[in-house]
Amino acid sequence: MRVLIAEDSTVSAKVLEHALKQLGYEVGVAHDGKQAWELFCTEPCPIVITDWEMPEMDGLELCQQIRQASQEEYVYLILLTGRDQKEDKIRALEAGADDFLTKPLDPVELRACLQVAQRILSAEAHLREQNQRLNEAYEELQTQHENLLATQQLVQHANRRFVDLFENLPIACFTFDTEGVLHEWNCSAEQLYGYRKEEVLFRSMFEKVFRDESAARMGELMKMVLAGSVVHGVESQDF
């Protein structure tokens, strides 16, 4: 993991750089806030340790610049300072600092501070990954929803086409369930049998349409069809 140091004191920068490298970090060094900002813009890094008082741009200004920049990944900002007043820390936090290191540098404090930084950055990376997965899942659901709507529109169009064809066939057509209850009845059926739709739909076809001998023959045909038989070329004047 890379750490950017912003420290105008050459000695302090060397001490901090050495301590960071001993902890296994890759280190970039800037000797004022402006240079640090330019380095950060060229190569963003997840952790920045900056001195408070520096020429060109101080630590608070650097923190503000980094926070205002649009970054995909979170940047953990550590302010290196000898100030310990409550008001100073509030100013630093408002500027965007996450934590503080006290001068002169304590290696134990540095290690602890960086461990906190790594936990925060790991948690942020995990949340970002989860958010990406949620966005991908949402996009997939959106695509499925759009495909479903398109399929429904095709089905509705096909149904309208079927209804138009069914209604206008020159042959009497009707459908019924296993109980003989009529569910569809086209115009040709109305003309052939003399019953309008509202007279026969959702009623047994044996109430009006088929009676006596014709009812018996239709009943036999129903049994044959329900048993899986294929009936060809049935003709009857009774029907």
GROMACS .gro file of C-alpha atoms in nm:
model
  239
    1MET     CA    1   0.000   0.000   0.000
    2ARG     CA    2   0.129   0.345  -0.093
    3VAL     CA    3   0.156   0.636   0.152
    4LEU     CA    4   0.215   0.998   0.049
    5ILE     CA    5   0.412   1.214   0.294
    6ALA     CA    6   0.383   1.594   0.291
    7GLU     CA    7   0.653   1.732   0.522
    8ASP     CA    8   0.866   2.045   0.473
    9SER     CA    9   1.129   1.933   0.726
   10THR     CA   10   1.382   1.714   0.546
   11VAL     CA   11   1.483   1.539   0.870
   12SER     CA   12   1.124   1.467   0.977
   13ALA     CA   13   1.037   1.347   0.625
   14LYS     CA   14   1.334   1.105   0.627
   15VAL     CA   15   1.242   0.969   0.972
   16LEU     CA   16   0.881   0.915   0.870
   17GLU     CA   17   0.977   0.764   0.533
   18HIS     CA   18   1.215   0.519   0.703
   19ALA     CA   19   0.952   0.417   0.960
   20LEU     CA   20   0.691   0.359   0.689
   21LYS     CA   21   0.924   0.150   0.475
   22GLN     CA   22   1.009  -0.065   0.777
   23LEU     CA   23   0.636  -0.132   0.812
   24GLY     CA   24   0.624  -0.245   0.449
   25TYR     CA   25   0.470   0.062   0.285
   26GLU     CA   26   0.562   0.217  -0.049
   27VAL     CA   27   0.633   0.585   0.014
   28GLY     CA   28   0.610   0.907  -0.187
   29VAL     CA   29   0.756   1.226  -0.041
   30ALA     CA   30   0.661   1.591  -0.100
   31HIS     CA   31   0.823   1.885   0.079
   32ASP     CA   32   0.524   2.119   0.080
   33GLY     CA   33   0.148   2.104   0.040
   34LYS     CA   34   0.146   2.222  -0.321
   35GLN     CA   35   0.394   1.957  -0.429
   36ALA     CA   36   0.197   1.695  -0.237
   37TRP     CA   37  -0.121   1.797  -0.415
   38GLU     CA   38   0.049   1.774  -0.755
   39LEU     CA   39   0.186   1.428  -0.670
   40PHE     CA   40  -0.153   1.315  -0.546
   41CYS     CA   41  -0.324   1.432  -0.867
   42THR     CA   42  -0.066   1.239  -1.071
   43GLU     CA   43  -0.080   0.924  -0.860
   44PRO     CA   44  -0.359   0.908  -0.599
   45CYS     CA   45  -0.284   0.696  -0.294
   46PRO     CA   46  -0.507   0.565  -0.013
   47ILE     CA   47  -0.315   0.718   0.280
   48VAL     CA   48  -0.175   1.071   0.309
   49ILE     CA   49   0.030   1.186   0.610
   50THR     CA   50   0.071   1.563   0.608
   51ASP     CA   51   0.240   1.814   0.833
   52TRP     CA   52   0.014   2.099   0.948
   53GLU     CA   53   0.242   2.397   0.886
   54MET     CA   54   0.406   2.405   0.543
   55PRO     CA   55   0.486   2.669   0.280
   56GLU     CA   56   0.280   2.711  -0.039
   57MET     CA   57  -0.012   2.507   0.102
   58ASP     CA   58  -0.052   2.394   0.461
   59GLY     CA   59  -0.188   2.062   0.584
   60LEU     CA   60  -0.542   2.184   0.631
   61GLU     CA   61  -0.558   2.321   0.278
   62LEU     CA   62  -0.418   1.995   0.143
   63CYS     CA   63  -0.684   1.796   0.330
   64GLN     CA   64  -0.956   2.022   0.191
   65GLN     CA   65  -0.824   1.991  -0.165
   66ILE     CA   66  -0.817   1.611  -0.145
   67ARG     CA   67  -1.165   1.592   0.009
   68GLN     CA   68  -1.310   1.821  -0.257
   69ALA     CA   69  -1.157   1.615  -0.538
   70SER     CA   70  -1.379   1.345  -0.686
   71GLN     CA   71  -1.226   1.013  -0.576
   72GLU     CA   72  -1.368   0.667  -0.641
   73GLU     CA   73  -1.180   0.527  -0.342
   74TYR     CA   74  -1.163   0.678   0.005
   75VAL     CA   75  -0.842   0.856   0.109
   76TYR     CA   76  -0.738   0.833   0.475
   77LEU     CA   77  -0.584   1.163   0.586
   78ILE     CA   78  -0.349   1.179   0.885
   79LEU     CA   79  -0.236   1.517   1.018
   80LEU     CA   80   0.113   1.532   1.166
   81THR     CA   81   0.126   1.811   1.425
   82GLY     CA   82   0.251   1.925   1.761
   83ARG     CA   83  -0.077   2.104   1.831
   84ASP     CA   84  -0.294   1.943   2.093
   85GLN     CA   85  -0.562   2.204   2.158
   86LYS     CA   86  -0.924   2.096   2.119
   87GLU     CA   87  -0.998   2.385   1.884
   88ASP     CA   88  -0.711   2.285   1.655
   89LYS     CA   89  -0.831   1.927   1.629
   90ILE     CA   90  -1.184   2.044   1.551
   91ARG     CA   91  -1.047   2.263   1.270
   92ALA     CA   92  -0.851   1.967   1.136
   93LEU     CA   93  -1.150   1.735   1.143
   94GLU     CA   94  -1.364   1.995   0.968
   95ALA     CA   95  -1.096   2.023   0.700
   96GLY     CA   96  -1.126   1.648   0.636
   97ALA     CA   97  -0.855   1.490   0.853
   98ASP     CA   98  -0.926   1.139   0.985
   99ASP     CA   99  -0.657   1.105   1.250
  100PHE     CA  100  -0.357   1.275   1.411
  101LEU     CA  101   0.008   1.190   1.474
  102THR     CA  102   0.189   1.382   1.744
  103LYS     CA  103   0.535   1.532   1.688
  104PRO     CA  104   0.798   1.408   1.756
  105LEU     CA  105   0.701   1.088   1.574
  106ASP     CA  106   0.638   0.780   1.788
  107PRO     CA  107   0.677   0.457   1.579
  108VAL     CA  108   0.429   0.271   1.800
  109GLU     CA  109   0.169   0.544   1.755
  110LEU     CA  110   0.238   0.543   1.381
  111ARG     CA  111   0.183   0.168   1.356
  112ALA     CA  112  -0.142   0.188   1.552
  113CYS     CA  113  -0.265   0.479   1.343
  114LEU     CA  114  -0.193   0.292   1.018
  115GLN     CA  115  -0.369  -0.020   1.145
  116VAL     CA  116  -0.681   0.190   1.200
  117ALA     CA  117  -0.640   0.337   0.852
  118GLN     CA  118  -0.617  -0.009   0.695
  119ARG     CA  119  -0.929  -0.129   0.877
  120ILE     CA  120  -1.123   0.177   0.760
  121LEU     CA  121  -0.999   0.143   0.402
  122SER     CA  122  -1.073  -0.232   0.395
  123ALA     CA  123  -1.425  -0.172   0.523
  124GLU     CA  124  -1.477   0.104   0.267
  125ALA     CA  125  -1.348  -0.119  -0.013
  126HIS     CA  126  -1.584  -0.398   0.099
  127LEU     CA  127  -1.879  -0.159   0.102
  128ARG     CA  128  -1.783  -0.030  -0.241
  129GLU     CA  129  -1.766  -0.387  -0.374
  130GLN     CA  130  -2.105  -0.470  -0.223
  131ASN     CA  131  -2.250  -0.153  -0.372
  132GLN     CA  132  -2.112  -0.249  -0.713
  133ARG     CA  133  -2.273  -0.592  -0.683
  134LEU     CA  134  -2.604  -0.433  -0.585
  135ASN     CA  135  -2.583  -0.199  -0.885
  136GLU     CA  136  -2.510  -0.492  -1.116
  137ALA     CA  137  -2.798  -0.691  -0.968
  138TYR     CA  138  -3.027  -0.390  -1.007
  139GLU     CA  139  -2.925  -0.346  -1.370
  140GLU     CA  140  -2.986  -0.716  -1.433
  141LEU     CA  141  -3.330  -0.691  -1.275
  142GLN     CA  142  -3.403  -0.384  -1.487
  143THR     CA  143  -3.305  -0.577  -1.799
  144GLN     CA  144  -3.520  -0.873  -1.695
  145HIS     CA  145  -3.808  -0.637  -1.624
  146GLU     CA  146  -3.773  -0.474  -1.965
  147ASN     CA  147  -3.757  -0.815  -2.132
  148LEU     CA  148  -4.065  -0.926  -1.939
  149LEU     CA  149  -4.255  -0.615  -2.048
  150ALA     CA  150  -4.154  -0.679  -2.408
  151THR     CA  151  -4.267  -1.042  -2.378
  152GLN     CA  152  -4.598  -0.937  -2.224
  153GLN     CA  153  -4.654  -0.694  -2.510
  154LEU     CA  154  -4.587  -0.971  -2.763
  155VAL     CA  155  -4.823  -1.205  -2.579
  156GLN     CA  156  -5.092  -0.938  -2.565
  157HIS     CA  157  -5.049  -0.871  -2.936
  158ALA     CA  158  -5.067  -1.245  -3.010
  159ASN     CA  159  -5.379  -1.275  -2.794
  160ARG     CA  160  -5.546  -0.988  -2.978
  161ARG     CA  161  -5.458  -1.151  -3.309
  162PHE     CA  162  -5.599  -1.483  -3.189
  163VAL     CA  163  -5.920  -1.320  -3.068
  164ASP     CA  164  -5.963  -1.141  -3.402
  165LEU     CA  165  -5.905  -1.461  -3.597
  166PHE     CA  166  -6.123  -1.669  -3.367
  167GLU     CA  167  -6.411  -1.422  -3.377
  168ASN     CA  168  -6.407  -1.385  -3.753
  169LEU     CA  169  -6.359  -1.745  -3.862
  170PRO     CA  170  -6.635  -1.857  -4.100
  171ILE     CA  171  -6.661  -2.180  -3.899
  172ALA     CA  172  -6.848  -2.216  -3.572
  173CYS     CA  173  -6.587  -2.235  -3.297
  174PHE     CA  174  -6.624  -2.260  -2.924
  175THR     CA  175  -6.419  -2.381  -2.627
  176PHE     CA  176  -6.526  -2.553  -2.309
  177ASP     CA  177  -6.373  -2.712  -2.002
  178THR     CA  178  -6.392  -3.069  -1.873
  179GLU     CA  179  -6.731  -2.994  -1.717
  180GLY     CA  180  -6.872  -2.877  -2.048
  181VAL     CA  181  -6.882  -2.509  -1.944
  182LEU     CA  182  -6.841  -2.280  -2.243
  183HIS     CA  183  -6.565  -2.019  -2.232
  184GLU     CA  184  -6.544  -1.892  -2.591
  185TRP     CA  185  -6.812  -1.860  -2.858
  186ASN     CA  186  -6.747  -1.695  -3.193
  187CYS     CA  187  -6.979  -1.511  -3.433
  188SER     CA  188  -7.022  -1.813  -3.660
  189ALA     CA  189  -7.133  -2.019  -3.358
  190GLU     CA  190  -7.394  -1.755  -3.281
  191GLN     CA  191  -7.526  -1.776  -3.637
  192LEU     CA  192  -7.519  -2.156  -3.650
  193TYR     CA  193  -7.674  -2.234  -3.314
  194GLY     CA  194  -7.883  -1.918  -3.269
  195TYR     CA  195  -7.749  -1.821  -2.928
  196ARG     CA  196  -7.563  -1.500  -2.847
  197LYS     CA  197  -7.251  -1.510  -2.631
  198GLU     CA  198  -7.419  -1.366  -2.327
  199GLU     CA  199  -7.673  -1.649  -2.340
  200VAL     CA  200  -7.424  -1.935  -2.330
  201LEU     CA  201  -7.086  -1.827  -2.196
  202PHE     CA  202  -6.986  -1.969  -1.858
  203ARG     CA  203  -7.282  -2.203  -1.867
  204SER     CA  204  -7.291  -2.571  -1.952
  205MET     CA  205  -7.330  -2.631  -2.323
  206PHE     CA  206  -7.579  -2.904  -2.236
  207GLU     CA  207  -7.827  -2.648  -2.101
  208LYS     CA  208  -7.918  -2.499  -2.440
  209VAL     CA  209  -7.679  -2.579  -2.721
  210PHE     CA  210  -7.677  -2.958  -2.707
  211ARG     CA  211  -7.971  -3.158  -2.587
  212ASP     CA  212  -8.109  -3.510  -2.608
  213GLU     CA  213  -7.931  -3.718  -2.873
  214SER     CA  214  -7.687  -3.441  -2.971
  215ALA     CA  215  -7.593  -3.400  -2.602
  216ALA     CA  216  -7.521  -3.772  -2.577
  217ARG     CA  217  -7.300  -3.761  -2.888
  218MET     CA  218  -7.113  -3.455  -2.765
  219GLY     CA  219  -7.063  -3.623  -2.429
  220GLU     CA  220  -6.908  -3.925  -2.599
  221LEU     CA  221  -6.678  -3.701  -2.803
  222MET     CA  222  -6.570  -3.522  -2.485
  223LYS     CA  223  -6.484  -3.854  -2.319
  224MET     CA  224  -6.282  -3.965  -2.621
  225VAL     CA  225  -6.086  -3.640  -2.636
  226LEU     CA  226  -6.021  -3.632  -2.260
  227ALA     CA  227  -5.898  -3.992  -2.283
  228GLY     CA  228  -5.640  -3.881  -2.538
  229SER     CA  229  -5.808  -4.000  -2.856
  230VAL     CA  230  -5.781  -3.799  -3.175
  231VAL     CA  231  -6.114  -3.741  -3.344
  232HIS     CA  232  -6.116  -3.676  -3.720
  233GLY     CA  233  -6.391  -3.555  -3.950
  234VAL     CA  234  -6.689  -3.568  -3.718
  235GLU     CA  235  -7.005  -3.463  -3.901
  236SER     CA  236  -7.357  -3.457  -3.771
  237GLN     CA  237  -7.669  -3.268  -3.865
  238ASP     CA  238  -7.762  -3.270  -3.496
  239PHE     CA  239  -7.463  -3.046  -3.419
   0.00000   0.00000   0.00000
